[in-house]
């Protein structure tokens, strides 16, 4: 409690100081933010949920930065009261300084000591970032130097240890990156051409018992970007040196393979029409800040369940749907290797892609009408890599091995085919209609065997009516038909925006049509039930306060193609964000 009072006092003092600094036009600038995500979990007899142990929880983040000329200093204090929100990393406990840094930046030189975030290329080789909704913060603590001798070339060198909770992982991370704008360097105006190269190395001392295995794991990335008029193509290839593969939550040095990733993105875009394609092949590309996982026996989980100590970024390349029902069966990228003889789950990576096409029918045309019509078509499909494999070696020892084929696919993981039509009907009314067809392999994606192939069809309609310059109402209706699992869903949402300050909303999702006697995936929410949620938000300047009450459906919550699992819950939520 003393820490909380102290940090609250510090926050108030800094806000006052920042206002005073602005008023006197001092060269010292103070800026930052505060965010609180709180939840009061309540009992829900209809769902068999009881949260008597720690019903009141909150994640608090206070960030403050001081800038004077070319120098910037900052820190982030985090407080988890009384504990972190449900199913966040168990290492998030208490109140402490989570990150801190000092930075010097001139035109050619950018030096950071302490915690920092970095991304090389698309992130396949290295990406550190923070996402509070997912509980991810893998900032590196060490030193980073960026040198740009000229505008067209930059070099980055770094060293650090990845954050885990309020501590750091055991592994040491070294990195080098260079980006070159070749077309500008050579004064070529006909097209744009950029080249990038990255090298990342993770070092972790091995036990004496481990022989003939390197303490280093190295990744090398080559990439280029080419643009000509309205066309573009980007590609990246990453090679990963031999690394131990996780087997029964332990990295087995007897089962070690190289890894690789190939990403190709190309497209065409101009006003009113365009397409974009993403193709990717990934094999054994999981890069951990330390080899051994943290196991939580009482929670039946490991650090991987919380995206903890993961150094690279391999998101799912599928459409991020606005529909609530379309996010029930959401895909997670399968970039790891899994071989389990008992369950016959054998995954060697993924291969597939996503294609996106949009077209605007002009105003005044037959299909465009008075205000025009927009159409968006999106397709994505992902498959397991085809491979030859065995569970034992020639001597009969339990040492697994596999050999994946280069561009050959095997079992299907997931597909999503959808079309969205957006139409402005009148000056004050616009509407959108979406159809979504999804295929979801529960066995391969989540390891669930009961009714593990799910085919679903979802229709979603959302409309907005502008009541006045400041007032509007948005309402949506959607329905999903599924042949397995929990079968059918219906949902509705309504939101009223009174002005730029006030808004209120209400929504409900209803599940029906299945036989609960055959559903063994979850012990809760087995019967026909409403997942309601309603609340209000107030915004003034840079401050926003939101209050909601409702039921959280158990499952995956995703942001930017990365997901975390949330358990079923019911309760009152409070969110406060402000910046200064």
Coordinates of C-alpha atoms in Angstrom, one line a residue:
X1 CA 0.0 0.0 0.0
X2 CA 2.9 2.4 0.8
X3 CA 4.3 1.9 -2.7
X4 CA 0.9 2.6 -4.3
X5 CA 0.5 5.8 -2.3
X6 CA 4.0 6.9 -3.2
X7 CA 3.5 6.3 -6.9
X8 CA 0.1 8.1 -6.8
X9 CA 1.8 11.1 -5.2
X10 CA 4.6 10.9 -7.8
X11 CA 2.0 10.8 -10.6
X12 CA 0.1 13.9 -9.3
X13 CA 3.3 15.8 -8.7
X14 CA 4.6 15.1 -12.2
X15 CA 1.3 16.1 -13.8
X16 CA 1.5 19.4 -12.0
X17 CA 5.2 19.8 -12.9
X18 CA 4.4 19.1 -16.5
X19 CA 1.7 21.8 -16.6
X20 CA 4.1 24.3 -15.0
X21 CA 6.8 23.4 -17.4
X22 CA 4.5 24.1 -20.4
X23 CA 3.4 27.4 -18.9
X24 CA 6.9 28.7 -18.4
X25 CA 8.1 27.3 -21.7
X26 CA 11.1 25.6 -20.1
X27 CA 13.3 23.4 -22.3
X28 CA 12.6 20.5 -20.1
X29 CA 9.6 18.5 -21.3
X30 CA 7.7 16.0 -19.2
X31 CA 5.1 13.7 -20.8
X32 CA 3.6 10.3 -20.0
X33 CA 0.4 8.3 -19.5
X34 CA -1.6 6.3 -17.0
X35 CA -3.8 3.3 -17.7
X36 CA -5.9 1.2 -15.3
X37 CA -7.7 -1.9 -16.3
X38 CA -9.8 -3.2 -13.4
X39 CA -12.2 -6.0 -13.0
X40 CA -14.5 -7.0 -10.1
X41 CA -15.3 -10.7 -10.8
X42 CA -18.7 -11.8 -9.5
X43 CA -20.3 -15.2 -8.9
X44 CA -22.5 -16.5 -11.7
X45 CA -24.5 -19.5 -10.6
X46 CA -25.9 -20.2 -14.1
X47 CA -22.4 -20.7 -15.4
X48 CA -21.0 -22.4 -12.3
X49 CA -18.4 -19.6 -11.8
X50 CA -17.3 -18.6 -8.4
X51 CA -14.6 -16.0 -7.8
X52 CA -14.4 -15.8 -4.0
X53 CA -10.6 -15.9 -3.7
X54 CA -9.5 -12.7 -5.3
X55 CA -12.6 -11.0 -6.7
X56 CA -11.1 -7.5 -7.3
X57 CA -8.1 -7.3 -9.6
X58 CA -6.5 -4.5 -11.6
X59 CA -3.6 -3.9 -14.0
X60 CA -2.1 -0.4 -13.6
X61 CA 0.5 1.2 -15.8
X62 CA 2.1 4.6 -15.2
X63 CA 4.6 5.9 -17.7
X64 CA 6.7 9.1 -17.4
X65 CA 9.4 10.6 -19.6
X66 CA 11.7 13.6 -19.3
X67 CA 13.2 15.2 -22.4
X68 CA 15.9 17.8 -22.4
X69 CA 17.4 18.7 -25.7
X70 CA 18.9 15.5 -27.1
X71 CA 18.4 13.5 -23.9
X72 CA 15.4 11.5 -22.8
X73 CA 14.9 9.5 -19.6
X74 CA 11.9 7.5 -18.7
X75 CA 10.3 4.7 -16.7
X76 CA 7.2 2.6 -16.4
X77 CA 5.8 1.6 -13.1
X78 CA 3.3 -1.3 -13.0
X79 CA 1.0 -2.3 -10.2
X80 CA -1.1 -5.5 -10.1
X81 CA -3.8 -5.1 -7.3
X82 CA -4.7 -7.4 -5.7
X83 CA -3.5 -9.6 -8.4
X84 CA -3.3 -9.3 -12.2
X85 CA -6.4 -9.9 -14.3
X86 CA -7.3 -13.5 -14.8
X87 CA -4.9 -15.6 -16.9
X88 CA -2.2 -13.0 -17.1
X89 CA 1.4 -14.1 -16.6
X90 CA 1.7 -15.3 -13.0
X91 CA 5.0 -13.3 -12.8
X92 CA 3.0 -10.0 -12.8
X93 CA 2.7 -9.5 -9.1
X94 CA 2.8 -6.4 -6.8
X95 CA 4.1 -3.0 -7.7
X96 CA 7.5 -2.2 -9.1
X97 CA 9.5 -0.3 -11.8
X98 CA 8.9 -2.5 -14.9
X99 CA 11.1 -0.7 -17.5
X100 CA 13.5 2.3 -17.4
X101 CA 15.8 3.8 -20.0
X102 CA 18.1 6.7 -21.0
X103 CA 18.3 7.9 -24.6
X104 CA 20.5 10.3 -26.5
X105 CA 19.4 11.1 -30.1
X106 CA 21.0 13.3 -32.7
X107 CA 20.6 13.4 -36.5
X108 CA 23.1 10.5 -37.0
X109 CA 23.2 8.8 -33.6
X110 CA 20.6 7.2 -31.4
X111 CA 21.8 5.5 -28.2
X112 CA 19.6 3.8 -25.6
X113 CA 20.6 2.3 -22.3
X114 CA 18.1 0.3 -20.2
X115 CA 14.9 -1.1 -21.7
X116 CA 14.0 -0.6 -25.3
X117 CA 11.8 -2.0 -28.1
X118 CA 13.1 -3.0 -31.5
X119 CA 12.0 -4.7 -34.7
X120 CA 14.1 -6.0 -37.5
X121 CA 12.2 -6.3 -40.8
X122 CA 8.8 -7.8 -40.4
X123 CA 9.8 -9.2 -36.9
X124 CA 10.4 -12.8 -38.0
X125 CA 13.9 -12.6 -36.7
X126 CA 13.4 -10.2 -33.8
X127 CA 10.6 -8.0 -32.4
X128 CA 10.1 -6.7 -28.9
X129 CA 6.9 -4.9 -28.1
X130 CA 4.2 -4.2 -25.5
X131 CA 0.6 -5.2 -25.8
X132 CA -1.2 -4.7 -22.5
X133 CA -4.4 -6.4 -23.6
X134 CA -2.5 -9.6 -24.3
X135 CA -0.1 -9.2 -21.3
X136 CA 3.0 -9.0 -23.6
X137 CA 6.0 -7.0 -22.7
X138 CA 9.3 -8.6 -23.9
X139 CA 11.4 -5.4 -23.9
X140 CA 15.1 -6.0 -24.0
X141 CA 17.2 -4.6 -21.1
X142 CA 20.7 -3.6 -22.3
X143 CA 22.0 -1.2 -24.9
X144 CA 21.0 -0.3 -28.5
X145 CA 22.9 2.0 -30.9
X146 CA 21.5 3.2 -34.2
X147 CA 23.9 5.0 -36.5
X148 CA 22.8 6.7 -39.8
X149 CA 25.9 8.2 -41.6
X150 CA 23.5 9.4 -44.3
X151 CA 19.8 9.5 -44.7
X152 CA 19.7 6.4 -47.0
X153 CA 21.6 4.0 -44.7
X154 CA 21.2 3.0 -41.1
X155 CA 23.0 0.5 -38.8
X156 CA 21.7 -1.0 -35.6
X157 CA 23.7 -2.9 -33.0
X158 CA 22.2 -4.2 -29.7
X159 CA 22.6 -6.3 -26.7
X160 CA 20.1 -7.2 -24.0
X161 CA 18.1 -9.6 -21.9
X162 CA 14.4 -10.0 -22.5
X163 CA 11.9 -8.9 -19.8
X164 CA 9.9 -11.6 -18.0
X165 CA 7.7 -10.2 -15.2
X166 CA 9.8 -7.7 -13.3
X167 CA 12.9 -9.7 -14.1
X168 CA 14.8 -10.7 -17.2
X169 CA 15.4 -14.1 -18.9
X170 CA 18.6 -16.0 -18.7
X171 CA 19.6 -15.8 -22.3
X172 CA 21.7 -13.0 -23.8
X173 CA 20.5 -11.5 -27.1
X174 CA 22.9 -9.9 -29.6
X175 CA 21.7 -8.2 -32.8
X176 CA 22.8 -6.3 -35.9
X177 CA 20.6 -4.7 -38.6
X178 CA 21.1 -2.5 -41.6
X179 CA 18.6 -0.9 -43.9
X180 CA 19.6 0.7 -47.2
X181 CA 17.4 2.8 -49.5
X182 CA 19.2 1.7 -52.7
X183 CA 17.1 3.8 -55.1
X184 CA 17.7 7.0 -53.2
X185 CA 21.3 6.2 -52.7
X186 CA 21.8 5.8 -56.5
X187 CA 19.4 8.6 -57.4
X188 CA 17.0 6.3 -59.2
X189 CA 13.6 7.8 -59.7
X190 CA 12.0 5.1 -61.9
X191 CA 11.3 2.8 -59.0
X192 CA 11.8 2.3 -55.2
X193 CA 14.2 -0.4 -54.0
X194 CA 15.2 -1.1 -50.4
X195 CA 17.4 -3.8 -48.9
X196 CA 17.7 -5.0 -45.4
X197 CA 19.9 -7.5 -43.5
X198 CA 19.7 -8.7 -39.9
X199 CA 21.6 -11.0 -37.7
X200 CA 20.3 -12.1 -34.3
X201 CA 22.0 -14.4 -31.8
X202 CA 20.7 -15.8 -28.5
X203 CA 23.4 -17.2 -26.1
X204 CA 22.6 -19.3 -23.1
X205 CA 25.1 -21.3 -21.1
X206 CA 24.3 -25.1 -21.4
X207 CA 24.5 -27.6 -18.6
X208 CA 27.7 -29.6 -18.4
X209 CA 25.8 -32.8 -19.3
X210 CA 24.9 -31.4 -22.7
X211 CA 27.5 -32.2 -25.3
X212 CA 28.0 -31.4 -29.0
X213 CA 25.4 -28.6 -28.9
X214 CA 26.0 -24.9 -29.4
X215 CA 25.1 -22.4 -26.7
X216 CA 24.3 -20.0 -29.5
X217 CA 21.2 -19.9 -31.7
X218 CA 21.6 -17.6 -34.7
X219 CA 19.1 -16.1 -37.1
X220 CA 19.9 -14.3 -40.4
X221 CA 17.4 -12.3 -42.4
X222 CA 17.6 -11.0 -45.9
X223 CA 14.8 -8.8 -47.3
X224 CA 14.0 -6.4 -50.1
X225 CA 11.2 -4.0 -51.0
X226 CA 10.5 -3.1 -54.6
X227 CA 7.9 -0.5 -55.8
X228 CA 7.1 0.5 -59.3
X229 CA 4.2 2.9 -60.0
X230 CA 1.2 1.3 -58.4
X231 CA 2.8 -2.2 -57.9
X232 CA 4.9 -3.4 -55.0
X233 CA 6.6 -6.6 -53.9
X234 CA 8.3 -7.3 -50.6
X235 CA 10.0 -10.5 -49.5
X236 CA 12.0 -11.7 -46.5
X237 CA 13.9 -15.0 -45.9
X238 CA 15.1 -15.9 -42.4
X239 CA 17.4 -18.8 -41.6
X240 CA 17.6 -20.1 -38.0
X241 CA 20.5 -22.3 -36.9
X242 CA 20.0 -25.7 -35.2
X243 CA 17.9 -25.3 -32.0
X244 CA 16.4 -27.7 -29.5
X245 CA 12.6 -28.4 -29.9
X246 CA 10.2 -28.4 -27.1
X247 CA 9.1 -31.9 -26.0
X248 CA 6.7 -32.3 -23.1
X249 CA 7.4 -28.7 -22.0
X250 CA 11.2 -29.2 -22.1
X251 CA 13.6 -28.3 -24.8
X252 CA 15.2 -31.6 -26.0
X253 CA 18.7 -31.1 -27.3
X254 CA 18.5 -34.7 -28.8
X255 CA 15.7 -33.4 -31.0
X256 CA 17.1 -30.3 -32.6
X257 CA 16.5 -28.9 -36.1
X258 CA 17.2 -25.8 -38.2
X259 CA 14.4 -23.4 -38.9
X260 CA 13.4 -21.1 -41.7
X261 CA 10.7 -18.6 -42.8
X262 CA 9.9 -17.2 -46.2
X263 CA 7.5 -14.3 -46.5
X264 CA 6.4 -12.8 -49.9
X265 CA 4.0 -9.9 -50.1
X266 CA 2.9 -8.3 -53.4
X267 CA 0.1 -6.2 -54.7
X268 CA -1.3 -3.3 -56.6
X269 CA -3.2 -0.3 -55.4
X270 CA -4.7 2.9 -56.8
X271 CA -7.8 4.9 -56.1
X272 CA -10.8 2.6 -56.2
X273 CA -9.1 -0.7 -56.8
X274 CA -6.4 -2.9 -55.4
X275 CA -5.2 -6.3 -54.2
X276 CA -2.7 -7.6 -51.7
X277 CA -1.3 -11.1 -51.3
X278 CA 0.7 -12.5 -48.4
X279 CA 2.4 -15.9 -48.8
X280 CA 4.4 -17.6 -46.1
X281 CA 6.2 -20.8 -45.3
X282 CA 7.4 -21.2 -41.7
X283 CA 9.3 -24.1 -40.1
X284 CA 10.6 -24.3 -36.5
X285 CA 10.8 -20.5 -36.1
X286 CA 10.0 -20.3 -32.4
X287 CA 12.8 -18.2 -30.8
X288 CA 12.8 -18.1 -27.0
X289 CA 14.8 -15.7 -24.7
X290 CA 15.8 -18.8 -22.7
X291 CA 15.6 -22.5 -23.6
X292 CA 13.8 -23.8 -20.6
X293 CA 10.1 -22.9 -20.0
X294 CA 8.6 -21.8 -16.8
X295 CA 6.1 -24.4 -15.6
X296 CA 3.1 -23.6 -13.4
X297 CA 1.8 -27.0 -12.3
X298 CA -1.1 -25.5 -10.3
X299 CA -2.3 -23.6 -13.4
X300 CA -1.5 -26.5 -15.8
X301 CA 0.4 -24.1 -18.1
X302 CA 3.9 -22.9 -19.1
X303 CA 5.3 -19.5 -19.9
X304 CA 4.4 -20.1 -23.6
X305 CA 0.7 -19.9 -22.6
X306 CA 1.4 -16.3 -21.8
X307 CA 3.5 -15.4 -24.8
X308 CA 6.4 -15.0 -22.3
X309 CA 10.1 -14.8 -23.4
X310 CA 9.2 -15.1 -27.1
X311 CA 11.7 -12.9 -29.1
X312 CA 10.3 -13.0 -32.6
X313 CA 6.9 -12.1 -34.2
X314 CA 5.0 -14.6 -36.3
X315 CA 1.4 -13.4 -36.4
X316 CA -1.5 -15.2 -38.1
X317 CA -2.0 -13.8 -41.6
X318 CA -5.8 -13.8 -41.6
X319 CA -8.4 -11.0 -41.6
X320 CA -8.9 -9.3 -38.3
X321 CA -12.7 -9.4 -38.2
X322 CA -14.9 -6.7 -36.6
X323 CA -17.6 -9.4 -36.1
X324 CA -17.8 -10.9 -32.6
X325 CA -18.9 -14.3 -33.8
X326 CA -16.2 -14.6 -36.5
X327 CA -13.6 -14.3 -33.7
X328 CA -14.8 -17.4 -31.9
X329 CA -12.8 -19.7 -34.1
X330 CA -9.6 -17.6 -34.6
X331 CA -6.4 -18.9 -36.1
X332 CA -3.0 -18.8 -34.4
X333 CA 0.1 -19.2 -36.5
X334 CA 1.6 -22.7 -36.3
X335 CA 5.3 -21.9 -36.4
X336 CA 6.5 -24.4 -33.8
X337 CA 7.2 -28.1 -34.2
X338 CA 5.1 -30.7 -32.3
X339 CA 5.4 -34.4 -32.4
X340 CA 3.3 -36.4 -30.0
X341 CA 2.9 -40.2 -30.6
X342 CA 0.2 -40.6 -27.9
X343 CA -2.2 -38.0 -29.5
X344 CA -0.9 -38.3 -33.1
X345 CA -0.6 -34.5 -33.2
X346 CA 2.3 -33.9 -35.6
X347 CA 2.9 -30.3 -36.7
X348 CA 6.0 -29.2 -38.6
X349 CA 5.2 -25.6 -39.3
X350 CA 2.7 -23.9 -41.7
X351 CA 2.4 -23.0 -45.3
X352 CA -0.4 -20.8 -46.8
X353 CA -1.4 -17.3 -47.6
X354 CA -3.9 -14.5 -47.6
X355 CA -5.4 -12.6 -50.5
X356 CA -7.2 -9.3 -50.2
X357 CA -9.1 -7.5 -53.0
X358 CA -11.1 -4.3 -52.9
X359 CA -13.1 -2.3 -55.5
X360 CA -15.1 0.9 -55.3
X361 CA -18.1 1.2 -57.6
X362 CA -18.2 4.8 -58.7
X363 CA -20.9 7.2 -57.7
X364 CA -23.7 7.3 -60.3
X365 CA -23.0 3.9 -61.7
X366 CA -25.6 1.1 -61.6
X367 CA -24.0 -0.7 -58.6
X368 CA -22.5 2.5 -57.1
X369 CA -25.7 4.5 -56.8
X370 CA -25.7 8.0 -55.5
X371 CA -23.0 7.6 -53.0
X372 CA -20.9 4.7 -54.3
X373 CA -20.4 1.1 -53.1
X374 CA -17.3 -0.6 -51.8
X375 CA -16.6 -4.3 -52.0
X376 CA -13.9 -6.2 -50.2
X377 CA -13.0 -9.9 -50.8
X378 CA -10.6 -11.7 -48.5
X379 CA -9.4 -15.3 -48.7
X380 CA -6.9 -17.1 -46.4
X381 CA -5.9 -20.8 -46.1
X382 CA -3.2 -22.5 -43.9
X383 CA -1.8 -26.0 -44.0
X384 CA 0.6 -28.2 -42.1
X385 CA 3.9 -28.9 -43.9
X386 CA 4.1 -32.4 -45.4
X387 CA 7.0 -34.3 -43.8
X388 CA 8.5 -37.7 -43.3
X389 CA 9.0 -38.4 -39.6
X390 CA 9.7 -41.0 -37.0
X391 CA 9.4 -41.3 -33.2
X392 CA 12.5 -43.4 -32.6
X393 CA 16.0 -43.7 -34.2
X394 CA 17.5 -46.8 -35.8
X395 CA 18.7 -47.9 -32.3
X396 CA 15.2 -47.9 -31.0
X397 CA 15.9 -44.9 -28.7
X398 CA 13.1 -42.4 -28.1
X399 CA 14.8 -39.7 -30.3
X400 CA 12.4 -38.1 -32.7
X401 CA 13.2 -36.8 -36.2
X402 CA 11.5 -35.4 -39.3
X403 CA 12.2 -34.0 -42.7
X404 CA 9.7 -31.4 -44.1
X405 CA 9.2 -30.9 -47.8
X406 CA 9.8 -27.5 -49.2
X407 CA 6.5 -26.4 -50.6
X408 CA 4.2 -29.4 -50.1
X409 CA 1.2 -29.1 -47.8
X410 CA -0.5 -31.8 -45.7
X411 CA -3.4 -31.5 -43.3
X412 CA -5.5 -28.3 -43.4
X413 CA -5.3 -26.1 -40.3
X414 CA -7.7 -23.2 -41.2
X415 CA -9.4 -21.3 -43.9
X416 CA -11.4 -18.1 -44.0
X417 CA -13.4 -16.9 -47.1
X418 CA -15.3 -13.7 -46.6
X419 CA -16.8 -10.8 -48.6
X420 CA -17.8 -7.4 -47.2
X421 CA -20.1 -4.9 -49.0
X422 CA -20.3 -1.3 -47.7
X423 CA -22.9 1.1 -48.9
X424 CA -23.9 4.7 -48.0
X425 CA -27.6 4.7 -48.6
X426 CA -28.3 8.3 -47.8
X427 CA -26.6 11.4 -46.4
X428 CA -27.1 10.1 -42.8
X429 CA -27.2 6.4 -43.2
X430 CA -24.6 3.8 -44.2
X431 CA -24.5 0.1 -43.8
X432 CA -22.3 -2.9 -44.3
X433 CA -22.9 -6.6 -44.9
X434 CA -20.4 -9.4 -44.4
X435 CA -20.5 -13.1 -45.2
X436 CA -17.8 -15.4 -43.6
X437 CA -17.0 -19.0 -44.2
X438 CA -14.5 -20.6 -41.8
X439 CA -12.8 -24.0 -41.5
X440 CA -11.2 -24.7 -38.1
X441 CA -9.1 -27.8 -37.2
X442 CA -9.4 -27.9 -33.4
X443 CA -7.2 -30.9 -33.0
X444 CA -4.2 -29.4 -34.7
X445 CA -4.6 -25.8 -33.5
X446 CA -5.6 -26.3 -29.9
X447 CA -5.2 -30.0 -29.3
X448 CA -9.0 -30.6 -28.8
X449 CA -10.3 -33.9 -30.1
X450 CA -14.0 -33.8 -29.5
X451 CA -15.7 -32.7 -32.8
X452 CA -12.4 -31.2 -33.8
X453 CA -13.2 -30.2 -37.4
X454 CA -15.6 -27.2 -37.4
X455 CA -17.2 -25.6 -40.5
X456 CA -19.0 -22.4 -39.9
X457 CA -21.0 -19.8 -41.9
X458 CA -21.5 -16.3 -40.4
X459 CA -23.5 -13.3 -41.7
X460 CA -23.0 -9.9 -40.2
X461 CA -24.7 -6.6 -40.8
X462 CA -23.8 -3.3 -39.2
X463 CA -25.4 0.1 -39.9
X464 CA -24.8 3.6 -38.6
X465 CA -27.4 6.4 -38.6
X466 CA -26.2 10.0 -38.1
X467 CA -28.9 11.7 -35.9
X468 CA -27.1 15.1 -36.0
X469 CA -23.6 16.5 -36.3
X470 CA -22.6 15.0 -32.9
X471 CA -25.1 12.2 -32.3
X472 CA -25.2 8.8 -34.0
X473 CA -26.4 5.3 -33.4
X474 CA -24.8 2.1 -34.6
X475 CA -26.4 -1.3 -34.5
X476 CA -25.3 -4.7 -35.7
X477 CA -26.8 -8.2 -36.1
X478 CA -25.0 -11.4 -36.8
X479 CA -25.5 -15.1 -36.8
X480 CA -23.3 -18.2 -37.1
X481 CA -24.2 -21.7 -38.2
X482 CA -21.6 -24.3 -37.2
X483 CA -21.7 -28.1 -37.8
X484 CA -19.8 -29.0 -34.6
X485 CA -18.6 -27.8 -31.2
X486 CA -21.1 -25.4 -29.7
X487 CA -23.1 -25.2 -33.0
X488 CA -25.1 -22.0 -33.5
X489 CA -24.7 -18.4 -32.3
X490 CA -26.7 -15.2 -32.6
X491 CA -25.5 -11.8 -31.6
X492 CA -26.6 -8.1 -31.5
X493 CA -24.9 -4.8 -30.7
X494 CA -26.1 -1.3 -30.3
X495 CA -24.0 1.8 -29.6
X496 CA -25.2 5.4 -29.1
X497 CA -22.7 8.3 -29.3
X498 CA -24.3 11.4 -27.7
X499 CA -21.4 13.7 -28.5
X500 CA -17.6 13.6 -28.6
X501 CA -17.6 13.0 -24.8
X502 CA -20.3 10.4 -24.0
X503 CA -21.2 7.0 -25.5
X504 CA -23.2 4.0 -24.3
X505 CA -23.4 0.4 -25.7
X506 CA -25.1 -2.9 -25.1
X507 CA -24.5 -6.3 -26.7
X508 CA -25.5 -9.9 -26.4
X509 CA -24.3 -13.2 -27.8
X510 CA -26.6 -16.3 -27.5
X511 CA -25.4 -19.9 -28.1
X512 CA -27.9 -22.6 -29.0
X513 CA -28.6 -25.8 -30.9
X514 CA -26.1 -28.2 -29.4
X515 CA -26.5 -31.3 -27.2
X516 CA -24.7 -30.5 -24.0
X517 CA -24.3 -34.3 -23.2
X518 CA -21.8 -34.6 -26.1
X519 CA -19.9 -31.4 -25.4
X520 CA -16.9 -32.1 -23.2
X521 CA -14.5 -29.3 -24.2
X522 CA -15.4 -27.0 -21.2
X523 CA -16.8 -27.5 -17.8
X524 CA -18.6 -24.2 -17.9
X525 CA -21.2 -22.6 -20.3
X526 CA -22.5 -25.9 -21.3
X527 CA -26.1 -24.8 -21.8
X528 CA -28.0 -22.3 -23.8
X529 CA -26.8 -19.0 -22.4
X530 CA -26.6 -15.2 -23.0
X531 CA -23.2 -13.5 -23.0
X532 CA -24.4 -10.0 -22.4
X533 CA -22.3 -6.9 -21.9
X534 CA -23.3 -3.3 -21.5
X535 CA -21.5 -0.1 -20.5
X536 CA -20.7 3.6 -21.0
X537 CA -17.6 5.7 -21.7
X538 CA -16.7 9.3 -21.1
X539 CA -13.9 11.1 -22.8
X540 CA -12.5 14.6 -22.0
X541 CA -9.4 15.7 -23.7
X542 CA -6.8 12.9 -23.4
X543 CA -8.7 11.2 -20.5
X544 CA -11.1 8.4 -21.1
X545 CA -13.2 6.5 -18.5
X546 CA -15.2 3.4 -19.4
X547 CA -17.4 1.2 -17.2
X548 CA -19.0 -2.1 -18.3
X549 CA -20.7 -5.1 -16.8
X550 CA -21.2 -8.5 -18.4
X551 CA -20.1 -12.0 -19.2
X552 CA -16.8 -12.9 -20.8
X553 CA -16.9 -16.0 -23.1
X554 CA -14.0 -18.3 -22.4
X555 CA -11.7 -18.6 -25.4
X556 CA -9.0 -16.7 -27.3
X557 CA -8.6 -12.9 -27.3
X558 CA -6.4 -11.7 -30.1
X559 CA -4.7 -8.5 -31.2
X560 CA -2.6 -8.1 -34.3
X561 CA -2.6 -11.8 -35.1
X562 CA -1.4 -12.8 -31.6
X563 CA -3.7 -14.4 -29.0
X564 CA -4.1 -15.3 -25.4
X565 CA -6.6 -17.5 -23.7
X566 CA -9.1 -16.0 -21.3
X567 CA -11.3 -18.1 -18.9
X568 CA -15.0 -17.7 -18.6
X569 CA -15.9 -14.9 -16.2
X570 CA -18.6 -12.4 -15.2
X571 CA -18.1 -9.1 -13.6
X572 CA -17.8 -5.3 -13.6
X573 CA -14.9 -3.7 -15.5
X574 CA -13.4 -0.2 -15.2
X575 CA -10.9 1.2 -17.6
X576 CA -9.1 4.6 -17.2
X577 CA -6.6 6.1 -19.6
X578 CA -5.0 9.5 -19.6
X579 CA -1.9 11.2 -20.9
X580 CA -0.1 14.4 -20.1

